Amino acid sequence: MMGTTTNIVGAALPALPGVSPESLSAWFVERGEPAFRAKQILDWVWKKKATSFDEMTNLPAPLREKLAVSFRLTALTHAKTQGSEDTTRKFLFRLHDGRYIESVLIPANPALYGEKSDRRTLCVSSQVGCAYGCKFCASGLAGYTRNLDASEIAGQVLAAEQISGERVDNLVFMGMGEPMANFKSLMEAIALITGPETLHLGARHLTISTSGLAPQIRKLADHPQQIRLAISFHGATDEVRDRIMPVNKKYPVAELMDALAHWNSTKKQKLTLEYILIKGVNDELAQAAILARHARSIGAKVNLIPYNTVEGLEWERPAISHCRAFQDVLKKAGVTATLRIEKGHDIDAACGQLRLKQETAEGIV
Ligand code: SAH
Ligand code: SF4
């Protein structure tokens, strides 16, 4: 007999971490139950982080049974953790269709919050794989499988808090996938992550990273919440960007910069330009000078990241002295530029790597 929680692909029950408070209230009302039941369930799911319907002792047993045949309590199954408590930890999650995604819990980011900060940042995935095929990225290597739904996105935060016993303070959409290509589920998940009855994390603590989907940048700029935005820039000219990021053919640098100028007209927070430094590919100092002009034109800060080796790719990071020289060009031009020495280099922290290993081992990709 088939289980009630892990049905065949595509036939899974809705998972509660993706159900909005409004839909949940409607579900109870339709069944003649009092509306406060929705509040009780929301508390169990989001605040108490229940792992079974049996824990919900303030609900009558028949109602718990009804819930159990109508919903899954969680969207993800924890498959593996890499790393240890005081370092970066990476969680591998299995989805209902047997696919895998990963989230990375980063203990503190002194570069952003000062040495004494104990803030925890969670890096979440938005898709299984990625269709954008950036040449340096493990997520793009195996191609695109599917979008995550809202429960699988918001559920990563819940699961990370449950496993670690710690509260997540910041969220970055920098895991596997292109969040802006999954706009509808992304926005549903953000509503759940920021909602007062659900996770209640401030929008200012959320950063979406995009490879540069100009129309979606404009759309998000017009959304009322003060969400932060980071751009995977990685090349200051069309010539360099075209070579490593196919998305640039569709939305070239000038169009991207226009969309970012629009972003600035509606948002208060500074934009971040991410720039991976890859030896001999995009690390000429002439690129730094052009990057500085772009950053200044939109008042953005720049985050330099030495390339993380990806199995199956031949590229390497430049010497650290060269990274510093690149950073100096930006600083001398008056741009705030940090050089991020990646945490978690040793635990396959670059997006998509752990999942790629697991799915390769299981013969899925
Ligand atoms: N698709 C979105 C969100 C994923 S974030 C985006 O591209 O912005 C992916 C980020 O992971 C990249 O911008 C880059 O900063 C980082 N990344 C990917 N591959 C990397 C590698 N090999 N080394 C270092 N960082 C990498
Ligand atoms: Fe996709 Fe982002 Fe990786 Fe490019 S960098 S392949 S857009 S996840």
Coordinates of C-alpha atoms and ligand atoms in Angstrom, one line a residue:
M1 CA 0.0 0.0 0.0
M2 CA 1.2 3.5 -0.7
G3 CA 2.0 5.8 2.2
T4 CA 0.0 8.9 2.8
T5 CA 2.9 11.2 2.9
T6 CA 5.2 10.0 0.1
N7 CA 3.0 9.3 -2.8
I8 CA 4.0 8.8 -6.4
V9 CA 5.6 11.7 -8.2
G10 CA 3.3 14.6 -8.7
A11 CA 0.6 13.1 -6.4
A12 CA 2.0 14.3 -3.1
L13 CA -0.3 15.9 -0.6
P14 CA 0.2 19.7 -0.1
A15 CA 2.9 20.3 2.5
L16 CA 1.8 22.7 5.4
P17 CA 4.9 24.9 5.1
G18 CA 3.6 26.1 1.8
V19 CA 0.0 26.7 2.8
S20 CA -0.9 30.3 3.5
P21 CA -2.8 31.3 6.8
E22 CA -5.7 32.4 4.6
S23 CA -5.9 29.0 2.8
L24 CA -5.6 27.1 6.0
S25 CA -8.5 29.1 7.6
A26 CA -10.6 28.5 4.5
W27 CA -9.9 24.7 4.8
F28 CA -11.2 24.6 8.4
V29 CA -14.2 26.8 7.7
E30 CA -15.2 24.5 4.7
R31 CA -15.1 21.6 7.1
G32 CA -17.3 23.3 9.7
E33 CA -14.3 23.7 12.1
P34 CA -13.7 26.9 14.1
A35 CA -11.3 29.3 12.5
F36 CA -8.9 29.3 15.6
R37 CA -7.9 25.8 14.5
A38 CA -5.8 27.4 11.7
K39 CA -3.9 29.5 14.3
Q40 CA -3.2 26.3 16.3
I41 CA -1.8 24.5 13.3
L42 CA 0.3 27.5 12.3
D43 CA 1.8 27.5 15.8
W44 CA 2.6 23.9 15.6
V45 CA 4.1 24.2 12.2
W46 CA 6.0 27.5 12.4
K47 CA 6.6 28.2 16.1
K48 CA 6.8 24.8 17.8
K49 CA 8.2 23.1 14.7
A50 CA 6.2 19.9 15.2
T51 CA 7.6 16.8 13.5
S52 CA 4.4 14.7 13.8
F53 CA 0.6 15.3 13.9
D54 CA 0.5 13.3 17.1
E55 CA 2.3 16.1 18.9
M56 CA -0.6 18.4 18.3
T57 CA -2.3 17.5 21.6
N58 CA -4.6 20.5 21.7
L59 CA -6.4 19.2 18.6
P60 CA -9.0 16.4 18.8
A61 CA -7.7 13.1 17.6
P62 CA -10.2 12.8 14.7
L63 CA -9.1 16.2 13.4
R64 CA -5.5 15.2 13.6
E65 CA -6.3 12.1 11.5
K66 CA -8.2 14.3 9.0
L67 CA -5.2 16.6 8.8
A68 CA -2.8 13.7 8.3
V69 CA -4.6 12.4 5.3
S70 CA -4.9 15.9 3.8
F71 CA -1.5 17.4 4.3
R72 CA 2.2 16.5 4.7
L73 CA 3.6 18.2 7.8
T74 CA 7.0 18.8 6.2
A75 CA 8.1 19.3 2.6
L76 CA 11.6 17.9 3.1
T77 CA 13.4 14.9 4.5
H78 CA 16.8 15.6 6.1
A79 CA 19.2 13.3 4.3
K80 CA 22.7 14.4 5.4
T81 CA 24.6 17.1 7.2
Q82 CA 28.2 18.1 6.4
G83 CA 30.2 20.3 8.6
S84 CA 30.1 20.9 12.4
E85 CA 28.3 23.2 14.8
D86 CA 30.7 26.1 15.0
T87 CA 31.5 26.1 11.2
T88 CA 29.5 26.2 8.1
R89 CA 27.0 23.4 7.9
K90 CA 25.4 22.1 4.8
F91 CA 22.1 20.2 4.9
L92 CA 21.1 17.9 2.1
F93 CA 17.3 17.4 1.8
R94 CA 15.3 14.8 -0.2
L95 CA 12.2 16.0 -1.9
H96 CA 9.0 13.9 -2.3
D97 CA 10.0 13.0 -5.9
G98 CA 13.4 11.7 -4.8
R99 CA 15.4 14.8 -5.9
Y100 CA 17.8 16.6 -3.6
I101 CA 18.4 20.2 -2.7
E102 CA 20.8 21.8 -0.2
S103 CA 20.9 24.6 2.2
V104 CA 23.9 26.0 3.9
L105 CA 23.9 27.5 7.5
I106 CA 26.7 30.0 7.9
P107 CA 27.3 30.9 11.6
A108 CA 28.3 34.6 11.2
N109 CA 29.6 36.9 8.6
P110 CA 32.2 39.2 10.2
A111 CA 32.6 41.0 6.8
L112 CA 29.0 42.1 7.0
Y113 CA 28.2 42.3 10.7
G114 CA 31.4 42.8 12.6
E115 CA 33.6 40.3 14.4
K116 CA 31.3 39.9 17.5
S117 CA 28.2 39.1 15.5
D118 CA 26.4 35.8 16.2
R119 CA 23.9 36.1 13.4
R120 CA 23.2 33.0 11.4
T121 CA 22.6 33.1 7.7
L122 CA 20.9 30.4 5.8
C123 CA 21.6 30.0 2.1
V124 CA 18.5 28.4 0.4
S125 CA 17.9 26.8 -3.0
S126 CA 15.1 27.9 -5.3
Q127 CA 15.1 25.2 -8.0
V128 CA 16.4 21.6 -8.6
G129 CA 19.3 22.4 -10.9
C130 CA 19.4 25.5 -12.9
A131 CA 18.6 26.3 -16.6
Y132 CA 21.0 29.2 -16.8
G133 CA 24.1 27.3 -17.4
C134 CA 26.7 29.7 -16.0
K135 CA 30.1 28.2 -16.9
F136 CA 31.6 28.3 -13.4
C137 CA 28.7 26.9 -11.5
A138 CA 27.9 23.4 -10.3
S139 CA 24.2 24.0 -10.2
G140 CA 24.2 24.6 -13.9
L141 CA 26.3 21.5 -14.7
A142 CA 23.5 18.9 -14.5
G143 CA 20.9 21.2 -16.1
Y144 CA 17.4 22.1 -14.9
T145 CA 14.9 19.6 -13.4
R146 CA 12.1 21.7 -11.8
N147 CA 11.1 24.6 -9.7
L148 CA 10.7 24.3 -6.0
D149 CA 7.3 25.1 -4.6
A150 CA 6.7 27.5 -1.8
S151 CA 6.7 24.7 0.8
E152 CA 10.1 23.5 -0.4
I153 CA 11.6 27.0 -0.2
A154 CA 10.2 28.1 3.1
G155 CA 10.5 24.6 4.4
Q156 CA 14.3 24.9 4.2
V157 CA 14.3 27.5 6.9
L158 CA 12.0 25.5 9.1
A159 CA 14.1 22.4 8.7
A160 CA 17.4 24.2 9.3
E161 CA 16.0 25.7 12.5
Q162 CA 14.7 22.3 13.5
I163 CA 17.9 20.4 12.9
S164 CA 20.3 23.0 14.4
G165 CA 18.0 24.2 17.2
E166 CA 19.1 27.7 16.2
R167 CA 17.1 30.6 14.9
V168 CA 18.0 31.8 11.4
D169 CA 18.5 35.6 11.3
N170 CA 19.3 36.1 7.6
L171 CA 18.3 34.4 4.5
V172 CA 20.1 34.5 1.2
F173 CA 18.7 33.0 -2.0
M174 CA 22.1 32.0 -3.2
G175 CA 21.7 28.2 -3.3
M176 CA 20.9 26.1 -6.2
G177 CA 18.7 27.6 -8.9
E178 CA 17.7 31.0 -10.3
P179 CA 15.1 32.4 -7.8
M180 CA 13.9 35.0 -10.3
A181 CA 13.0 32.3 -12.8
N182 CA 10.7 30.8 -10.1
F183 CA 9.0 34.1 -9.3
K184 CA 5.6 33.0 -8.3
S185 CA 6.8 30.3 -5.7
L186 CA 9.5 32.7 -4.6
M187 CA 7.0 35.4 -3.7
E188 CA 4.7 32.9 -2.0
A189 CA 7.6 31.6 0.0
I190 CA 8.7 35.1 1.0
A191 CA 5.1 35.8 2.2
L192 CA 5.4 32.8 4.5
I193 CA 8.9 33.6 5.6
T194 CA 8.1 37.2 6.5
G195 CA 4.4 36.7 7.7
P196 CA 3.7 37.4 11.4
E197 CA 1.7 34.1 11.8
T198 CA 4.4 32.1 10.1
L199 CA 8.2 32.6 10.2
H200 CA 8.1 36.3 10.8
L201 CA 11.6 37.2 9.6
G202 CA 12.0 40.8 8.5
A203 CA 12.2 41.4 4.7
R204 CA 15.4 43.4 5.2
H205 CA 17.0 40.2 6.3
L206 CA 16.3 38.5 3.0
T207 CA 18.6 38.8 0.0
I208 CA 17.7 37.5 -3.4
S209 CA 20.6 36.8 -5.7
T210 CA 20.0 36.8 -9.5
S211 CA 22.1 36.2 -12.5
G212 CA 20.4 39.3 -14.0
L213 CA 16.8 38.7 -15.2
A214 CA 16.0 42.3 -15.9
P215 CA 12.2 42.1 -16.2
Q216 CA 11.9 40.3 -12.9
I217 CA 14.3 42.8 -11.2
R218 CA 11.9 45.5 -12.3
K219 CA 8.9 43.5 -11.0
L220 CA 10.5 42.9 -7.6
A221 CA 11.5 46.6 -7.4
D222 CA 7.8 47.4 -7.6
H223 CA 7.0 45.0 -4.7
P224 CA 6.4 46.9 -1.5
Q225 CA 8.7 44.8 0.8
Q226 CA 12.2 46.1 1.4
I227 CA 13.9 42.9 0.2
R228 CA 17.6 43.1 -0.6
L229 CA 19.1 42.3 -4.0
A230 CA 22.5 40.9 -5.1
I231 CA 23.5 40.5 -8.7
S232 CA 25.8 37.8 -9.9
F233 CA 27.8 40.1 -12.2
H234 CA 31.0 38.2 -12.8
G235 CA 32.0 40.2 -15.9
A236 CA 32.0 43.9 -16.4
T237 CA 31.6 43.9 -20.2
D238 CA 29.3 42.1 -22.5
E239 CA 32.4 40.4 -24.1
V240 CA 33.5 38.8 -20.8
R241 CA 30.0 38.2 -19.4
D242 CA 28.7 36.6 -22.6
R243 CA 31.5 34.0 -22.4
I244 CA 30.6 32.8 -18.9
M245 CA 26.9 33.7 -18.4
P246 CA 24.6 32.8 -21.3
V247 CA 21.8 35.0 -19.6
N248 CA 23.8 38.0 -20.8
K249 CA 22.9 37.3 -24.4
K250 CA 19.2 37.9 -23.4
Y251 CA 19.8 40.7 -20.9
P252 CA 23.1 42.4 -21.8
V253 CA 24.9 44.7 -19.3
A254 CA 23.2 47.9 -20.4
E255 CA 19.8 46.4 -19.9
L256 CA 20.7 45.0 -16.6
M257 CA 22.1 48.3 -15.4
D258 CA 18.8 50.0 -16.5
A259 CA 16.8 47.6 -14.4
L260 CA 19.1 48.2 -11.4
A261 CA 18.7 51.9 -11.7
H262 CA 14.9 51.3 -11.5
W263 CA 15.5 49.2 -8.4
N264 CA 17.3 52.1 -6.8
S265 CA 14.4 54.3 -7.5
T266 CA 12.1 52.2 -5.3
K267 CA 14.4 50.6 -2.7
K268 CA 16.5 52.0 0.2
Q269 CA 19.1 49.3 0.6
K270 CA 22.3 49.3 -1.3
L271 CA 22.6 46.8 -4.1
T272 CA 25.4 44.3 -4.1
L273 CA 27.4 43.2 -7.1
E274 CA 28.8 39.7 -6.7
Y275 CA 32.0 39.1 -8.7
I276 CA 33.7 35.7 -8.7
L277 CA 37.4 36.0 -9.6
I278 CA 38.4 33.3 -12.1
K279 CA 42.0 33.2 -13.2
G280 CA 42.6 34.4 -16.8
V281 CA 38.8 34.6 -17.4
N282 CA 37.4 37.7 -15.8
D283 CA 40.2 39.0 -13.5
E284 CA 42.0 41.5 -15.7
L285 CA 42.4 44.8 -13.9
A286 CA 40.7 46.6 -16.8
Q287 CA 37.5 44.7 -15.8
A288 CA 37.9 46.1 -12.3
A289 CA 38.0 49.6 -13.6
I290 CA 34.8 49.1 -15.7
L291 CA 33.1 47.3 -12.8
A292 CA 33.9 50.3 -10.6
R293 CA 32.1 52.6 -13.0
H294 CA 29.0 50.4 -13.0
A295 CA 29.0 50.1 -9.2
R296 CA 29.4 53.8 -8.8
S297 CA 26.6 54.6 -11.3
I298 CA 24.1 52.7 -9.1
G299 CA 25.8 53.2 -5.7
A300 CA 26.4 49.5 -5.3
K301 CA 29.0 47.7 -3.2
V302 CA 31.0 44.9 -4.7
N303 CA 31.6 41.5 -3.1
L304 CA 34.6 39.7 -4.6
I305 CA 34.7 35.9 -4.3
P306 CA 37.7 33.9 -5.4
Y307 CA 36.5 31.0 -7.6
N308 CA 35.7 27.8 -5.7
T309 CA 36.9 24.7 -7.5
V310 CA 34.1 22.7 -9.0
E311 CA 34.7 19.0 -9.9
G312 CA 34.5 18.6 -13.6
L313 CA 35.5 22.2 -14.3
E314 CA 39.1 23.2 -15.1
W315 CA 39.2 26.8 -13.9
E316 CA 41.0 28.0 -10.8
R317 CA 41.2 31.1 -8.6
P318 CA 43.7 33.8 -9.1
A319 CA 46.6 34.3 -6.6
I320 CA 45.4 36.1 -3.5
S321 CA 47.7 39.0 -4.3
H322 CA 46.0 39.4 -7.6
C323 CA 42.5 39.4 -5.9
R324 CA 43.8 42.2 -3.6
A325 CA 45.0 44.2 -6.6
F326 CA 41.6 43.8 -8.2
Q327 CA 40.0 45.0 -5.0
D328 CA 42.4 48.0 -4.8
V329 CA 41.3 49.2 -8.2
L330 CA 37.7 49.3 -6.9
K331 CA 38.6 50.9 -3.6
K332 CA 40.7 53.6 -5.3
A333 CA 37.7 54.4 -7.5
G334 CA 35.7 55.0 -4.3
V335 CA 33.7 51.7 -4.3
T336 CA 33.1 49.6 -1.2
A337 CA 34.6 46.3 -2.1
T338 CA 35.0 43.2 0.1
L339 CA 37.1 40.2 -0.7
R340 CA 35.2 37.2 0.6
I341 CA 37.5 34.3 1.4
E342 CA 34.8 31.5 1.1
K343 CA 33.8 29.7 4.2
G344 CA 33.1 26.1 3.7
H345 CA 35.5 25.6 0.8
D346 CA 36.0 22.1 2.1
I347 CA 32.4 21.1 2.4
D348 CA 31.4 21.7 -1.2
A349 CA 29.9 25.0 -0.3
A350 CA 29.7 26.4 -3.8
C351 CA 26.1 26.0 -4.8
G352 CA 24.9 22.7 -6.1
Q353 CA 27.9 20.6 -5.3
L354 CA 26.7 18.3 -2.6
R355 CA 23.4 17.6 -4.4
L356 CA 25.3 16.8 -7.6
K357 CA 27.4 14.3 -5.8
Q358 CA 24.4 12.6 -4.2
E359 CA 22.3 12.4 -7.4
T360 CA 25.4 11.2 -9.3
A361 CA 25.9 8.5 -6.7
E362 CA 22.2 7.4 -7.0
G363 CA 22.4 7.5 -10.8
I364 CA 19.7 10.2 -11.1
V365 CA 21.8 12.5 -13.2
Ligands
SAH1 N1 21.1 31.9 -9.6 C1 21.3 33.0 -8.7 C2 21.3 32.4 -7.3 C3 22.3 31.4 -7.1 S1 23.7 32.1 -6.3 C4 22.5 33.7 -9.1 O1 23.3 33.2 -9.9 O2 22.8 34.7 -8.5 C5 24.9 31.4 -7.1 C6 26.1 32.2 -6.6 O3 27.0 31.2 -6.1 C7 26.9 32.9 -7.8 O4 26.6 34.2 -8.0 C8 28.2 32.8 -7.2 O5 28.4 33.9 -6.3 C9 28.3 31.6 -6.4 N2 29.0 30.5 -7.1 C10 28.6 29.7 -8.0 N3 29.6 28.9 -8.5 C11 30.7 29.3 -7.8 C12 32.0 28.9 -7.7 N4 32.5 27.9 -8.5 N5 32.9 29.6 -6.9 C13 32.4 30.6 -6.1 N6 31.2 31.0 -6.1 C14 30.3 30.3 -6.9
SF4_2 FE1 22.1 29.2 -12.2 FE2 23.0 31.1 -10.6 FE3 24.5 28.9 -11.0 FE4 24.2 30.7 -13.0 S1 25.2 31.0 -11.0 S2 24.0 28.5 -13.2 S3 22.1 31.4 -12.6 S4 22.6 29.0 -10.0

